[in-house]
Tab-separated table of N, CA and C in Angstrom:
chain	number	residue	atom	x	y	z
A	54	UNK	N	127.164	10.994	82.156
A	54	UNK	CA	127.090	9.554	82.209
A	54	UNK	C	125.924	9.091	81.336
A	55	UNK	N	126.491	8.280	80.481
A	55	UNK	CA	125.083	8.013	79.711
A	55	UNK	C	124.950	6.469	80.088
A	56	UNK	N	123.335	6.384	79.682
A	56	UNK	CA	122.053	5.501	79.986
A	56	UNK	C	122.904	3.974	80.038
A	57	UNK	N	122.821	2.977	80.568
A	57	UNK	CA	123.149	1.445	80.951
A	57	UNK	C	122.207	1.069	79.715
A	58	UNK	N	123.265	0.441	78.509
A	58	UNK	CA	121.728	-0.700	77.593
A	58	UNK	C	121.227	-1.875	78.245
A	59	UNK	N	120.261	-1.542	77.565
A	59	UNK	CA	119.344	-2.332	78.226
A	59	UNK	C	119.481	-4.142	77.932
A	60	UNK	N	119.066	-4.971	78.721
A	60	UNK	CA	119.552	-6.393	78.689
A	60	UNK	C	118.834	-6.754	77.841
A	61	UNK	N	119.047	-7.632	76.766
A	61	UNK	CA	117.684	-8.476	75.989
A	61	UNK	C	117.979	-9.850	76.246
A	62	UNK	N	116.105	-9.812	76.320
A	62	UNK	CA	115.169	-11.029	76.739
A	62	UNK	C	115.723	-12.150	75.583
A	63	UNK	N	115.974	-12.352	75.064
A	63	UNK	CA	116.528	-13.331	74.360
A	63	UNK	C	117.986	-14.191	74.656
A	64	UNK	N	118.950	-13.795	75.194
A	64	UNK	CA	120.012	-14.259	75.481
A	64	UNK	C	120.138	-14.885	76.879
A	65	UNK	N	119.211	-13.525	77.543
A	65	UNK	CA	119.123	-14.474	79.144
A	65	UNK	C	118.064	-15.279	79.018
A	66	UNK	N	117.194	-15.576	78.497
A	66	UNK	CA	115.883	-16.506	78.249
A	66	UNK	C	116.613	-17.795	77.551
A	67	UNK	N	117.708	-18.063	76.870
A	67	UNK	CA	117.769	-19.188	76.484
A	67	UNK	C	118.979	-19.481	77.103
A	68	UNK	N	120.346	-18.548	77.630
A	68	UNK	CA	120.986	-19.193	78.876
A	68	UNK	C	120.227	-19.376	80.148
A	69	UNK	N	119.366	-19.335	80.786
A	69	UNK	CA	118.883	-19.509	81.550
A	69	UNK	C	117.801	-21.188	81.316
A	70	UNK	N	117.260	-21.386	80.102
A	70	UNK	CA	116.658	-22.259	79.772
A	70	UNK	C	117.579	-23.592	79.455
A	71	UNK	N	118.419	-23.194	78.756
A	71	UNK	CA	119.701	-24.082	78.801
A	71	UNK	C	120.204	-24.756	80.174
A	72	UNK	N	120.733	-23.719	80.761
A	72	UNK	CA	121.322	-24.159	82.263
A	72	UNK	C	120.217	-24.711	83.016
A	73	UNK	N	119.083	-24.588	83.188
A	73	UNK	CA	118.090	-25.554	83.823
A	73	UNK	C	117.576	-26.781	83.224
A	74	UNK	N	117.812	-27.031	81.775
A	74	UNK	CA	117.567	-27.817	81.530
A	74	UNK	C	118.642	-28.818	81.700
A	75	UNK	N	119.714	-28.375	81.166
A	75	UNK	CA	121.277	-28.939	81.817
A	75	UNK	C	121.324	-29.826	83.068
A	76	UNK	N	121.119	-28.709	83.926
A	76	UNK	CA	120.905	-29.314	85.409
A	76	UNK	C	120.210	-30.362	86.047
A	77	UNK	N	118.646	-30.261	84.819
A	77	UNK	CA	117.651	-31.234	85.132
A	77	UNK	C	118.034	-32.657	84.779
A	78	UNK	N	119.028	-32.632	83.542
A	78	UNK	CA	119.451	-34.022	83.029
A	78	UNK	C	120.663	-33.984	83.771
A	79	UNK	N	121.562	-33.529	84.383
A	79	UNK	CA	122.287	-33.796	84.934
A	79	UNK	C	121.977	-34.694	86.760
A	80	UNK	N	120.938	-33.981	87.053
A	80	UNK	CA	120.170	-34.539	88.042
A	80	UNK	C	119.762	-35.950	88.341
A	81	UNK	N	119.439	-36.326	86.668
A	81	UNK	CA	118.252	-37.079	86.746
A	81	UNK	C	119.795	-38.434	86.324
A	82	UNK	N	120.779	-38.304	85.631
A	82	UNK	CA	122.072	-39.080	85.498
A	82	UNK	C	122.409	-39.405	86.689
A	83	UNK	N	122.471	-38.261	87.787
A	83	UNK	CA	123.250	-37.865	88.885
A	83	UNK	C	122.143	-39.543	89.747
A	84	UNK	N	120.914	-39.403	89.653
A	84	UNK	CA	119.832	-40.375	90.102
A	84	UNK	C	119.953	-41.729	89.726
A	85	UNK	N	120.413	-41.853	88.393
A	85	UNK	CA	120.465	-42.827	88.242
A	85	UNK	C	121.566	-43.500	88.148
A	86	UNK	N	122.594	-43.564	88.303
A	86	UNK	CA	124.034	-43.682	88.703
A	86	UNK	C	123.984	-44.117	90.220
A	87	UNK	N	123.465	-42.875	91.507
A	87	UNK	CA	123.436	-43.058	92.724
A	87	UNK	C	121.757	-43.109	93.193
A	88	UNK	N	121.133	-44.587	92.912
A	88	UNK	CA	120.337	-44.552	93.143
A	88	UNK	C	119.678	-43.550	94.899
A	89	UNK	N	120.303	-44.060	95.369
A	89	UNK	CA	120.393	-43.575	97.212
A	89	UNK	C	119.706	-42.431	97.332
A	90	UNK	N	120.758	-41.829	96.761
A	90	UNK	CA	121.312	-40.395	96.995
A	90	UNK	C	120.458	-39.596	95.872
A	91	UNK	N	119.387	-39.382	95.391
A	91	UNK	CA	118.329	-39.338	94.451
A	91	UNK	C	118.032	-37.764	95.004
A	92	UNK	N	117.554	-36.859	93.951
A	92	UNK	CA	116.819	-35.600	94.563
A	92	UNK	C	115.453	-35.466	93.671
A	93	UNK	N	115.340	-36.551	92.982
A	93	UNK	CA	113.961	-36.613	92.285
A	93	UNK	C	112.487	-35.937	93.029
A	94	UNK	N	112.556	-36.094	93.753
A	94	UNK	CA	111.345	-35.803	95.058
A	94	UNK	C	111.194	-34.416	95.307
A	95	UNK	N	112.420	-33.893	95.178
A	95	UNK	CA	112.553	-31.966	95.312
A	95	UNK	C	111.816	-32.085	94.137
A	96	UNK	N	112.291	-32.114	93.016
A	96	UNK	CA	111.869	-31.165	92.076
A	96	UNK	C	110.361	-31.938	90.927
A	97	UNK	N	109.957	-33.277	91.793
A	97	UNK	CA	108.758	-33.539	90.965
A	97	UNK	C	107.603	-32.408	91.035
A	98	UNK	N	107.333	-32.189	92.392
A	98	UNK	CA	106.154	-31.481	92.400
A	98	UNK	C	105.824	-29.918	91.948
A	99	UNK	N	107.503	-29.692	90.945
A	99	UNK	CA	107.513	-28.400	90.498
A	99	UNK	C	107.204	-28.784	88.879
A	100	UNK	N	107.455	-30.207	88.927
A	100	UNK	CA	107.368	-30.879	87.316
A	100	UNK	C	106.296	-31.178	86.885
A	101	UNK	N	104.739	-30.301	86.807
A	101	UNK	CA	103.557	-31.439	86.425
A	101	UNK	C	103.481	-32.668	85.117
A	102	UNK	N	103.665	-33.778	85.420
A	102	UNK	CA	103.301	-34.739	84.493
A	102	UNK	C	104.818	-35.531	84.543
A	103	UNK	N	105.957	-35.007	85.283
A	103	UNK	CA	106.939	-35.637	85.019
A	103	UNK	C	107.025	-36.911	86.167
A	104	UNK	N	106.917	-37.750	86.239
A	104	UNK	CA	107.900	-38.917	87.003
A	104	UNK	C	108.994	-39.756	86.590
A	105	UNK	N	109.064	-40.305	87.822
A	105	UNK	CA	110.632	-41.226	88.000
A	105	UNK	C	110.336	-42.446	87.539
A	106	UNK	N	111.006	-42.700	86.363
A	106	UNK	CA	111.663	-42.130	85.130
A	106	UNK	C	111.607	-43.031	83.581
A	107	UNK	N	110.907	-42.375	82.896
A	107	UNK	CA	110.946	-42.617	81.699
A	107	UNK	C	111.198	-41.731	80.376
A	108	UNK	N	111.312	-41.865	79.314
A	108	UNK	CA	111.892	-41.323	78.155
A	108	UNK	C	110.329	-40.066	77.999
A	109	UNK	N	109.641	-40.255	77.707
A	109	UNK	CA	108.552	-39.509	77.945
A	109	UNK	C	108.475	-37.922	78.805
A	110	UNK	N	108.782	-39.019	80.323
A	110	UNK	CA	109.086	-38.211	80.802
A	110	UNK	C	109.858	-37.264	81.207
A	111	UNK	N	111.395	-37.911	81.087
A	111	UNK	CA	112.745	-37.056	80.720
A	111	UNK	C	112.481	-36.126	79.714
A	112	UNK	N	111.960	-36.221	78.827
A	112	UNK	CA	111.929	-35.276	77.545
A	112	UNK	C	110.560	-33.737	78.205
A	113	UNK	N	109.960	-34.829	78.287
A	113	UNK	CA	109.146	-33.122	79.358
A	113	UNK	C	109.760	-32.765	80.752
A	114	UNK	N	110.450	-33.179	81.051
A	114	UNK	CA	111.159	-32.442	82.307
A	114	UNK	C	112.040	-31.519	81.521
A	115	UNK	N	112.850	-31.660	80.467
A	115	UNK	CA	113.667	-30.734	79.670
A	115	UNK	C	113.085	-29.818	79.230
A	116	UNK	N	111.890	-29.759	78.656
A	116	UNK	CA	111.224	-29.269	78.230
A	116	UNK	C	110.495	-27.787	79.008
A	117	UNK	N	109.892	-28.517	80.765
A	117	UNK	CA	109.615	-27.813	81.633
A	117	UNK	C	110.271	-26.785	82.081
A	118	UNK	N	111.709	-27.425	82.136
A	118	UNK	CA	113.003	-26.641	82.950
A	118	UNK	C	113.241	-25.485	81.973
A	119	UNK	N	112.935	-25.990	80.811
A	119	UNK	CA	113.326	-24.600	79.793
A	119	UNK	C	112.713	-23.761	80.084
A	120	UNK	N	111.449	-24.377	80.202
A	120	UNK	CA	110.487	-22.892	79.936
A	120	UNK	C	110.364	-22.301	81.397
A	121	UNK	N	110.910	-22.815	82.013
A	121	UNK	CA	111.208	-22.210	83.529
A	121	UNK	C	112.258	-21.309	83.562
A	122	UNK	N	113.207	-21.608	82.569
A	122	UNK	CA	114.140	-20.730	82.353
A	122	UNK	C	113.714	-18.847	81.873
A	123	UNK	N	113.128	-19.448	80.567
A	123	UNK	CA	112.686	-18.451	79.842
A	123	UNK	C	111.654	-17.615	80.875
A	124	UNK	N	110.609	-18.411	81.928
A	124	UNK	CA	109.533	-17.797	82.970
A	124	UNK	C	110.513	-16.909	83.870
A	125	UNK	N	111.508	-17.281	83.903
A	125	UNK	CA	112.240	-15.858	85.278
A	125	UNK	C	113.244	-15.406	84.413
A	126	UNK	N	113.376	-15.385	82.668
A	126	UNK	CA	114.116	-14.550	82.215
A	126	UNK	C	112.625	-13.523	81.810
A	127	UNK	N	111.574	-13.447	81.825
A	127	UNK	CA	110.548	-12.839	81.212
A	127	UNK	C	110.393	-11.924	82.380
A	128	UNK	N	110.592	-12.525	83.433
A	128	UNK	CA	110.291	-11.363	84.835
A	128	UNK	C	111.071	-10.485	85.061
A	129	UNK	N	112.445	-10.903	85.039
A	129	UNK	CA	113.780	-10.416	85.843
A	129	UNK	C	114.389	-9.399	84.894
A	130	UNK	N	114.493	-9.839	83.400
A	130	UNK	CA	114.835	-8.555	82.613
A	130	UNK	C	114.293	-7.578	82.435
A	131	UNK	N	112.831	-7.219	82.211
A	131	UNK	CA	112.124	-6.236	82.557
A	131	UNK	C	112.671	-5.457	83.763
A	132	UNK	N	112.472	-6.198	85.217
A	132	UNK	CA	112.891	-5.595	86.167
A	132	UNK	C	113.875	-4.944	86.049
A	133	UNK	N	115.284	-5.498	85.554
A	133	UNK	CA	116.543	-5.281	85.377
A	133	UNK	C	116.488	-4.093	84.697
A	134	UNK	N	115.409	-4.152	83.426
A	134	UNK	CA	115.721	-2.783	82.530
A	134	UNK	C	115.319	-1.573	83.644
A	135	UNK	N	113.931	-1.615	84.092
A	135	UNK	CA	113.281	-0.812	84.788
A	135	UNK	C	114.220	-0.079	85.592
A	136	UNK	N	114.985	-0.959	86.505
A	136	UNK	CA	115.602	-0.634	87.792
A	136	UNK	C	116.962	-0.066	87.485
A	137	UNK	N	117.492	-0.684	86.469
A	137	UNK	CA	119.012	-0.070	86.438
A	137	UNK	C	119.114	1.071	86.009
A	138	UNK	N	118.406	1.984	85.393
A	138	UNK	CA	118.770	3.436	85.153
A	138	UNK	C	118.552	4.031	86.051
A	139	UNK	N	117.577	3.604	86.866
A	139	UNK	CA	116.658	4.809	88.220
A	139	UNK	C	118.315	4.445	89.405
A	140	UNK	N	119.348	2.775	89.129
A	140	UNK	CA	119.691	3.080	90.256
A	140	UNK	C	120.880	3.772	90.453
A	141	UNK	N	121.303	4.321	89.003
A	141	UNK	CA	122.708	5.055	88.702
A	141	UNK	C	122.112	6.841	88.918
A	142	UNK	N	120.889	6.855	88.694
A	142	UNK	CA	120.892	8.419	88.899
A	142	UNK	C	120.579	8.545	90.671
């Protein structure tokens, strides 16, 4: 049985940065459409500098979410490489 290749940090770092940033503008549409029904409040205090809501700030919430993306693709693939050969033998 030979070796599992290994994942690269590049593909999951920018699908992952993508899809959170995605989500974040989808959120923030989702907010302003249904004022009510808002989840702004979850995710400010993970956002430093972002509030509800301006162009400024929309653009660094995208910005944030990316690199939040890329922050648990920098952790998790490593792990992933580390762990997946040790867990086939």
């Amino acid at each position: 049985m030979s070796d599992p290749k290994p994942i690269r940090i590049y593909p999951v770092g920018m699908s992952l940065g993508i899809l959170l940033a995605f989500s974040f503008a989808l959120c923030v549409v989702f907010g302003l459409l249904f004022p009510v029904a808002t989840m702004y409040q979850a995710w400010l205090p993970l956002l430093p500098g972002v509030s509800w809501i301006s162009w400024p700030s929309f653009l660094l919430g995208l910005v944030e979410t990316f690199a939040y993306g890329w922050y648990i693709a920098v952790i998790v693939v490593p792990a992933l490489n580390f762990f997946a050969p040790r867990a086939t033998a």
